[in-house]
CSV table of C-alpha atoms and ligand atoms in Angstrom, one decimal:
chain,number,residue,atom,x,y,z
A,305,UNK,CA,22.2,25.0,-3.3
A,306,UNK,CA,22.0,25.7,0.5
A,307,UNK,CA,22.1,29.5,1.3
A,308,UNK,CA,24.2,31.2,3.9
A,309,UNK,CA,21.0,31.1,6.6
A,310,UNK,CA,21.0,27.2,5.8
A,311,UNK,CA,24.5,26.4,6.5
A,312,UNK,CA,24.3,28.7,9.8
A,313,UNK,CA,21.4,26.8,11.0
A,314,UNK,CA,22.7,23.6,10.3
A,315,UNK,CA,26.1,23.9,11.9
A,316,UNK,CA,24.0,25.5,15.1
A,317,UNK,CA,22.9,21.5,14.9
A,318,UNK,CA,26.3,20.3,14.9
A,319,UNK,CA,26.4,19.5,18.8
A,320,UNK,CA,22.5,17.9,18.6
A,321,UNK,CA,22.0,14.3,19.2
A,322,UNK,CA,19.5,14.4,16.2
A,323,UNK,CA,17.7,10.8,16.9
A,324,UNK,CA,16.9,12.0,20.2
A,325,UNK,CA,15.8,15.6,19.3
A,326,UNK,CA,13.3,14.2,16.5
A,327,UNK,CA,11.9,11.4,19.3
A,328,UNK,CA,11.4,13.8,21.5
A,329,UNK,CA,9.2,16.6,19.3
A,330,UNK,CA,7.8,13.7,17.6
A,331,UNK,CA,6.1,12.4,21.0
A,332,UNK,CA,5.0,16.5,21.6
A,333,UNK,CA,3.5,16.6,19.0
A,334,UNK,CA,1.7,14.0,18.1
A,335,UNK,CA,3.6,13.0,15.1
A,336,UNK,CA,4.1,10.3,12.6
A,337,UNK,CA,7.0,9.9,10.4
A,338,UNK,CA,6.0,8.5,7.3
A,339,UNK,CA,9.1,7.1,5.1
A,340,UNK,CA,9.7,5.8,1.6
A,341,UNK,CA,12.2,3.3,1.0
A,342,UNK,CA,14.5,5.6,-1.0
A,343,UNK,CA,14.6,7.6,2.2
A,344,UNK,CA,18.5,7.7,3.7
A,345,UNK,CA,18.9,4.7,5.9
A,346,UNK,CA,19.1,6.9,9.0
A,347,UNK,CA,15.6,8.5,8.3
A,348,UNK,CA,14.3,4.9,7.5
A,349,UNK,CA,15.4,3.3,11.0
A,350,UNK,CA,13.6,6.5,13.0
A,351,UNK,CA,10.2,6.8,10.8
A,352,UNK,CA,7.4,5.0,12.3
A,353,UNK,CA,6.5,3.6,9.1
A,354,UNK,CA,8.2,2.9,5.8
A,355,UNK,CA,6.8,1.6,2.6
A,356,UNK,CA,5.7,2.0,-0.8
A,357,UNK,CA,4.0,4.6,-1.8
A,358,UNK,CA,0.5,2.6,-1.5
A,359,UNK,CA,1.3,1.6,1.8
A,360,UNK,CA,2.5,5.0,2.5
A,361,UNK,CA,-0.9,6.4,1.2
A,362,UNK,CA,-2.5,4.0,3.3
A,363,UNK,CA,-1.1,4.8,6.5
A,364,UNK,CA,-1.6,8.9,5.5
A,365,UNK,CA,-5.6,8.0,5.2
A,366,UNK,CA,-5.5,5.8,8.8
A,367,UNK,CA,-3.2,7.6,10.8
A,368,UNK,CA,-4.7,9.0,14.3
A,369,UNK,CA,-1.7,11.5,14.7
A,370,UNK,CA,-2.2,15.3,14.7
A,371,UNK,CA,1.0,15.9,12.7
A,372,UNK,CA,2.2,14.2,9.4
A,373,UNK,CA,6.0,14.4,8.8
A,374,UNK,CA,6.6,12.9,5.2
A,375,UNK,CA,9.9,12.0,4.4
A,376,UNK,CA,9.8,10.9,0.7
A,377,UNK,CA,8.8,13.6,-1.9
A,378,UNK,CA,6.4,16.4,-2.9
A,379,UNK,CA,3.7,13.9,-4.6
A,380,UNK,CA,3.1,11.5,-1.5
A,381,UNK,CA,3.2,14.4,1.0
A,382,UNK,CA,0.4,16.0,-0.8
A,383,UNK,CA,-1.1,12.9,-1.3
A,384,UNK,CA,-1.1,13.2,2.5
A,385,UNK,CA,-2.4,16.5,2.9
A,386,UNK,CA,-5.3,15.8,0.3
A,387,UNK,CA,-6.6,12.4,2.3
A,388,UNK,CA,-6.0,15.0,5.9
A,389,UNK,CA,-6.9,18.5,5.4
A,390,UNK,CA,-7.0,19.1,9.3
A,391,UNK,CA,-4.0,18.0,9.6
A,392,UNK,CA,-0.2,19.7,9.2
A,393,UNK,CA,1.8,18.0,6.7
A,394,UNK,CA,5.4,18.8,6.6
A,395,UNK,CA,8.0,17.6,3.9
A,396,UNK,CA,11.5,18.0,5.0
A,397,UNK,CA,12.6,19.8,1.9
A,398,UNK,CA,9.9,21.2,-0.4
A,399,UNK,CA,12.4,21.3,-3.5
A,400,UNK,CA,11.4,17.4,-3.6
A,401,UNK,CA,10.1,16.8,-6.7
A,402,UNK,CA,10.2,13.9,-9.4
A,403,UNK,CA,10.8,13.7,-12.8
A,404,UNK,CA,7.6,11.8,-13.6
A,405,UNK,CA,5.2,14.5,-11.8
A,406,UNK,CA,8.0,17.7,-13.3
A,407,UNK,CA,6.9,16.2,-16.5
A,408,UNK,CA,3.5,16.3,-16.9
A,409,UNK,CA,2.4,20.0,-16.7
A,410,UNK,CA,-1.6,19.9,-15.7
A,411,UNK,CA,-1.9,22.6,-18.6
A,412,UNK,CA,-0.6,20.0,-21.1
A,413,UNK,CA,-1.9,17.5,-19.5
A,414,UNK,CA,-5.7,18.5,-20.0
A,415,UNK,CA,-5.3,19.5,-23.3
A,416,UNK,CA,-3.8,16.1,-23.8
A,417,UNK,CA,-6.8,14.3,-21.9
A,418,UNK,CA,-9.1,16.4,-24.2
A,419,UNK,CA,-8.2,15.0,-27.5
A,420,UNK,CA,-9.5,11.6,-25.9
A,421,UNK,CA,-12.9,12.3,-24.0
A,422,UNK,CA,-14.3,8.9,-24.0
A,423,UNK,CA,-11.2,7.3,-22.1
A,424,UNK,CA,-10.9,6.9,-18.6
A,425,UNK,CA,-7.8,8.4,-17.1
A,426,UNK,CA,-5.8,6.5,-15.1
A,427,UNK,CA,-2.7,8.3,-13.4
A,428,UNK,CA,0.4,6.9,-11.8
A,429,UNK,CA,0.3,8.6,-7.8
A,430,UNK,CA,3.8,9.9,-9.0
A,431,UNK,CA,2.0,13.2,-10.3
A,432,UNK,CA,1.1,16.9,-8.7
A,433,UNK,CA,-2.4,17.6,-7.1
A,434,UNK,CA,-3.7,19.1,-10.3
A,435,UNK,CA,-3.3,16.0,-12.3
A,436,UNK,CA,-4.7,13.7,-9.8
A,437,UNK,CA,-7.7,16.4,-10.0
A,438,UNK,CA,-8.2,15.4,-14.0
A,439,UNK,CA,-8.2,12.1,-13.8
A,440,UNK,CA,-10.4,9.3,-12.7
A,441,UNK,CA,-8.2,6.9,-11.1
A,442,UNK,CA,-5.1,7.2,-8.9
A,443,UNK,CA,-3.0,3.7,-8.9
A,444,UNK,CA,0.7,3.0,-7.9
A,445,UNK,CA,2.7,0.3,-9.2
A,446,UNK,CA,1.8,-2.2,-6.6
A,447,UNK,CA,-1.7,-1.6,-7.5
A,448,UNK,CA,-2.3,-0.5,-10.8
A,449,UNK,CA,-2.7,-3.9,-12.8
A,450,UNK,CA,-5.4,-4.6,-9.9
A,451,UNK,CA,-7.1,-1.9,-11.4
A,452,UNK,CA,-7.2,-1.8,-14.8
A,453,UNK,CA,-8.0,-5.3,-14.7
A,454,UNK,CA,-11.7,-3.6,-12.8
A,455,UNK,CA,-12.2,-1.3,-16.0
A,456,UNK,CA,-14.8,-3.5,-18.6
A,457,UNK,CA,-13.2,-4.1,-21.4
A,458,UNK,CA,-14.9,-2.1,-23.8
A,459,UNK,CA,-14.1,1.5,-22.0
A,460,UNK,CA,-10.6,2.9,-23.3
A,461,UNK,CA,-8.0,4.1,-21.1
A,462,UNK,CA,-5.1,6.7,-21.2
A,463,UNK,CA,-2.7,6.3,-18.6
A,464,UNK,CA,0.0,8.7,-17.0
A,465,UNK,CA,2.4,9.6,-16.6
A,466,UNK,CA,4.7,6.9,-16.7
A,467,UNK,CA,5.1,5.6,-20.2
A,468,UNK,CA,7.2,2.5,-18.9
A,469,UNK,CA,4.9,1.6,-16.3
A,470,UNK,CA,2.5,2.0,-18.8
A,471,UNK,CA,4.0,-0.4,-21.7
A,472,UNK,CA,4.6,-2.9,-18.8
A,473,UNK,CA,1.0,-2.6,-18.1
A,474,UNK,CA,-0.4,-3.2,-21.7
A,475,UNK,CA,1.8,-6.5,-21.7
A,476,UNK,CA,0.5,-8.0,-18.2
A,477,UNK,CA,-3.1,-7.0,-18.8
A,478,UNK,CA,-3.6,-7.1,-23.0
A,479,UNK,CA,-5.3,-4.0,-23.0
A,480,UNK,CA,-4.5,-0.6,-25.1
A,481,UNK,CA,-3.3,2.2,-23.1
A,482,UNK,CA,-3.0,5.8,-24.4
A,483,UNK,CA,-0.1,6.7,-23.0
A,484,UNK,CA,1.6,9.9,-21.8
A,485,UNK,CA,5.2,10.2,-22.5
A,486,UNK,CA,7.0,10.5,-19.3
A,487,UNK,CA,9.4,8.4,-17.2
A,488,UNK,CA,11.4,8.6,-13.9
A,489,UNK,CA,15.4,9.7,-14.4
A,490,UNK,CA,16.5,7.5,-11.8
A,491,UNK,CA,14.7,3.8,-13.7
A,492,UNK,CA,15.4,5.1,-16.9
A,493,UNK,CA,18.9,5.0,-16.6
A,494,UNK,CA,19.7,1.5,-15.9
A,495,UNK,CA,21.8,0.1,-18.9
A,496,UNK,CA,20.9,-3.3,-20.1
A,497,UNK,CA,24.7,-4.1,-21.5
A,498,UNK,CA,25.7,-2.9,-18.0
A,499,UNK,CA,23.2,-5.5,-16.9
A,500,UNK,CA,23.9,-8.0,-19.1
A,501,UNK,CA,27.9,-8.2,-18.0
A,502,UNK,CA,27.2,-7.6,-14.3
A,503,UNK,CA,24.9,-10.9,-14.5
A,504,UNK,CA,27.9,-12.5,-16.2
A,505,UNK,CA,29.5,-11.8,-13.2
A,506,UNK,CA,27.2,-13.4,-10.6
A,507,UNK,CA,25.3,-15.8,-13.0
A,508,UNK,CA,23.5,-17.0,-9.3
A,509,UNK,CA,21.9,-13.7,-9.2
A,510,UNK,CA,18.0,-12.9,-9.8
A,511,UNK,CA,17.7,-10.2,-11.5
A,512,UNK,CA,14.2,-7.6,-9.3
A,513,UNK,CA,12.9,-5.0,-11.0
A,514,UNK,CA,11.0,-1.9,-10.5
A,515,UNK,CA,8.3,-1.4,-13.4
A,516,UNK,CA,9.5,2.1,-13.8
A,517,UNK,CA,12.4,0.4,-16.1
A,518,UNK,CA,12.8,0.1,-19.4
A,519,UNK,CA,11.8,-2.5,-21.4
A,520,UNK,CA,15.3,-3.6,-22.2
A,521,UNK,CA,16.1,-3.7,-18.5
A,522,UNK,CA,12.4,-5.1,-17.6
A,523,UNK,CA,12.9,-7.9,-20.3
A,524,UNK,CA,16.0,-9.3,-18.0
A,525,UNK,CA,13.9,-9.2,-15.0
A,526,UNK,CA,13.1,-12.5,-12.5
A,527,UNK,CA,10.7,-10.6,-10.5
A,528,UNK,CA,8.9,-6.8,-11.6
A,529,UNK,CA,7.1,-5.0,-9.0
A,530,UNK,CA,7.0,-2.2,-6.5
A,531,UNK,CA,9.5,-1.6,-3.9
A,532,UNK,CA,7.6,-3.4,-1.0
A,533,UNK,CA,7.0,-6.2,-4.0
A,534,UNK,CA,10.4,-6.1,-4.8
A,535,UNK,CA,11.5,-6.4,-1.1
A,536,UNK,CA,8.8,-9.2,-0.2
A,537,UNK,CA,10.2,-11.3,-3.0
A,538,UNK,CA,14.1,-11.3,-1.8
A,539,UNK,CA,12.5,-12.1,1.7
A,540,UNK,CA,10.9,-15.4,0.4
A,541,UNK,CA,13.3,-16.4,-2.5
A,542,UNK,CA,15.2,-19.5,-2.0
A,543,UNK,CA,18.3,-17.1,-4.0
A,544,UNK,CA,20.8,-16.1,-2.1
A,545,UNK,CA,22.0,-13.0,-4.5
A,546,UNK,CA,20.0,-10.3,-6.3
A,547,UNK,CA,20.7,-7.8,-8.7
A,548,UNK,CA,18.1,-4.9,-7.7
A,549,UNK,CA,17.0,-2.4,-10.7
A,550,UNK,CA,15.5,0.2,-8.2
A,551,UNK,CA,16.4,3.2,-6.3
A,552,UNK,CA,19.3,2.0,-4.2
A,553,UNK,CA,18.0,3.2,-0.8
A,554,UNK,CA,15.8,-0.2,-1.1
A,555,UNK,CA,19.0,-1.9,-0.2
A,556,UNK,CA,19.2,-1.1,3.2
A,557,UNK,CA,15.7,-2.3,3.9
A,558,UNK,CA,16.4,-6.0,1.7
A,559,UNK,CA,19.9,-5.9,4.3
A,560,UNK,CA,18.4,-5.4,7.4
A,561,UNK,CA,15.8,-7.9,6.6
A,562,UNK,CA,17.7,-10.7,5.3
A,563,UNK,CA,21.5,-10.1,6.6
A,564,UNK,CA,22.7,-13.6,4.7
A,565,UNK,CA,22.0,-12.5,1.3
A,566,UNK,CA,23.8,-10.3,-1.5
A,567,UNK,CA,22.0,-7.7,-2.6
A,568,UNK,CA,23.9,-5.6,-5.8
A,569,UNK,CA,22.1,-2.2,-7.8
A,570,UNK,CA,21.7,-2.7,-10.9
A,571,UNK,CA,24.5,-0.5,-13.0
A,572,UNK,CA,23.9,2.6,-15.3
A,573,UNK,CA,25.8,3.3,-18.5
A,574,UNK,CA,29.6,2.4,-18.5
A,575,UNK,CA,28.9,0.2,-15.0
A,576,UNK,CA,28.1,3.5,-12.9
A,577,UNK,CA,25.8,3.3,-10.3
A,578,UNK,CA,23.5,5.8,-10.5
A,579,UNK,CA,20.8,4.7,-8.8
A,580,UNK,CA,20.0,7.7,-6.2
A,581,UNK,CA,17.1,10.1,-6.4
A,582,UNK,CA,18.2,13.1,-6.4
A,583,UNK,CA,14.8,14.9,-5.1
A,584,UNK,CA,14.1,11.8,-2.5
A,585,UNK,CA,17.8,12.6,-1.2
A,586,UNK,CA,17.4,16.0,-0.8
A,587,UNK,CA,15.8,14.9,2.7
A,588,UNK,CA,18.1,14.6,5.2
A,589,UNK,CA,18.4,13.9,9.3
A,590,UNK,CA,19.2,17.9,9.5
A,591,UNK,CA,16.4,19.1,7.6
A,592,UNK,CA,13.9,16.2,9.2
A,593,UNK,CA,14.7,17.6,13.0
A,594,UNK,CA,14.3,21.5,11.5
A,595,UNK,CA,10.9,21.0,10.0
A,596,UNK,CA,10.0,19.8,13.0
A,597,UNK,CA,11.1,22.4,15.0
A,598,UNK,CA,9.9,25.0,12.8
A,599,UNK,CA,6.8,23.2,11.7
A,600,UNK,CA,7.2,24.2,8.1
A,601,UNK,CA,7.7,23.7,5.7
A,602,UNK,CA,4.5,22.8,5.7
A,603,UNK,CA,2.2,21.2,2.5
A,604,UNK,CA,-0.9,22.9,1.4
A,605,UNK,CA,-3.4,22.2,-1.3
A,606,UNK,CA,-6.6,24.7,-2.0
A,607,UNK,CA,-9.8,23.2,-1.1
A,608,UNK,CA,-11.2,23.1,-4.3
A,609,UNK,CA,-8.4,21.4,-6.1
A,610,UNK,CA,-8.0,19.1,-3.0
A,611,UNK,CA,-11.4,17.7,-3.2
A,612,UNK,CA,-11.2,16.7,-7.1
A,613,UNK,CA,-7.8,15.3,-6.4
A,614,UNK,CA,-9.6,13.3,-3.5
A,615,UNK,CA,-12.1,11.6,-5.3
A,616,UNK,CA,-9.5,9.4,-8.0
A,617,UNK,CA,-7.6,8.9,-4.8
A,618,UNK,CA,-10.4,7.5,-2.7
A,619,UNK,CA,-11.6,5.5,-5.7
A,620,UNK,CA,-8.2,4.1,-5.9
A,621,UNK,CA,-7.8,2.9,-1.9
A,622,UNK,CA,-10.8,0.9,-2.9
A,623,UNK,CA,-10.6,-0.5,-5.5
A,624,UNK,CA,-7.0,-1.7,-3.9
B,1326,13P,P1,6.8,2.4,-5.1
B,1326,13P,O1,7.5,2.5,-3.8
B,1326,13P,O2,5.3,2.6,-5.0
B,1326,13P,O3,7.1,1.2,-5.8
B,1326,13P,O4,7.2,3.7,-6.0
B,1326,13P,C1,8.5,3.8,-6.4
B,1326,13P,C2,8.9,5.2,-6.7
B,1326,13P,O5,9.5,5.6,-7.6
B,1326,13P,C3,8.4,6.3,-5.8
B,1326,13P,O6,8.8,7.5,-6.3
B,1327,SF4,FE1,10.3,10.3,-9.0
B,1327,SF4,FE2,11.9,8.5,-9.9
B,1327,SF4,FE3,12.6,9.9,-7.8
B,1327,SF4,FE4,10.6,8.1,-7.6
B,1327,SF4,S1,12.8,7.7,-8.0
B,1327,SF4,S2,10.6,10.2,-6.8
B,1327,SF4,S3,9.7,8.2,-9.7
B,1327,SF4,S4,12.3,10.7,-9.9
């Protein structure tokens, strides 16, 4: 819902050349822009970086600029704010959640951890502060098999929140997760009978998958990994056509870098494509250029909580 104050201030920006505006108070003040690949295409062709949210964690914990500007959700910008406590963080719209962190309460969450005190807890980067402070190990998709392939055998593991993620990752590595139940609302609604007839359709097409699919969907897959993974392989692939089971703002990025090759989202139930985040769209050019301006609103995590949340986070970028 945008309130009356909302729609005043951003029809005062109707006569802004917006690109311009967000170069220019980027350069005063010492900003980086910092953009997932679900990010509108717009946001993605002005950020300084975009990536994965490994890569984007990455550049949070190297970055030499006074201001971070996060343009992808509330998990990665305080992911930000935890690795940079000195620094302002600002996330264009705060209302940007996700359905993976929404649905793992840190209350639940701990009781849940304490029915198992002798695993290890490994947790998906796509949860709030306050989970990352009860685990032991942050991973993302691009790293997480990396990782539990470092934990000795004999030490059991529970892994959140992501429960398709998580049966992905007891297949590639043998092990036995405990898993939380939770799952994203954009992966989880790919249909695999849509799928099935869309590759009917282009029987040329490789079928890329994000690991936050379903196993039906996942089963169909030619390549599963993370969105730069995901990217990377279209890039190198000999095929000329994919069928890409992702968020669809991953599109403009696999365009841009290979213009001679057909890139198609994967349908939802009924052939709909459904394939947009709502909480990663909720960012837009408008609301980029006011948090700027305004330099809110602005992330902050309490120093306690921060430094437990650090520690599985830091443990994570190295063992990466
Ligand atoms: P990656 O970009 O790390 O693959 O994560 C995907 C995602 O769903 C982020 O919310
Ligand atoms: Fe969360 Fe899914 Fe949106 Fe990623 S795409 S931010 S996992 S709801």
């Amino acid at each position: 819902m945008i309130s009356p104050s909302q729609t005043d201030n951003l029809a005062s920006l109707a006569h802004l050349d917006l690109e311009k505006e967000i170069v220019a108070l980027k350069r005063e003040m010492n900003a980086v822009i910092l953009a997932h690949y679900y990010q509108e295409s717009e946001i993605q062709d002005l950020a300084d970086f975009v990536g994965d949210s490994l890569q984007l964690s990455q550049q949070a914990a190297a970055t030499q600029a006074d201001v971070i500007v996060f343009a992808g959700v509330l998990f990665m910008a305080e992911t930000a704010k935890i690795l940079n406590p000195t620094k302002l963080v600002l996330l264009p719209d705060l209302k940007a959640g996700c359905s993976l962190a929404d649905g793992c309460p840190a209350e639940l969450f701990k009781t849940f951890c304490a029915r198992y005190p002798d695993h290890l807890v490994i947790s998906y980067i796509n949860c709030s502060a306050e989970v990352k402070a009860l685990s032991d190990i942050i991973c993302t998709s691009s790293n997480a098999e990396k990782i539990i392939r470092q934990i000795p055998i004999s030490k059991p593991i529970l892994f959140a929140p992501d429960q398709h993620l998580g049966r992905y990752l007891i297949k590639k590595t043998g092990r036995e997760l405990r898993l939380w139940p939770g799952s994203c609302m954009v992966h989880e609604l790919f249909s695999e009978k849509s799928l099935v007839q869309l590759r009917q359709r282009h029987p040329q097409a490789l079928v890329l998958a994000h690991p936050e699919c379903t196993e039906a969907i996942l089963r169909h897959a030619d390549y599963i990994g993370s969105t730069t993974g995901i990217l990377n392989y279209a890039t190198h692939s000999p095929a000329t056509e994919f069928i890409v089971a992702t968020e669809s703002g991953i599109l403009h990025q696999m365009k841009k870098t290979c213009p001679d090759k057909i890139f198609i989202s994967a349908p939802g139930e009924g052939g709909c494509s459904c394939s947009e985040c709502p909480h990663m769209k909720l960012n837009t050019m408008e609301k980029l250029y006011l948090c700027m301006r305004d330099r809110k609103p602005e992330i902050t995590v309490e120093e306690g909580l921060r430094q437990r949340a650090l520690q599985p986070i830091i443990r994570m970028l190295e063992m990466s």
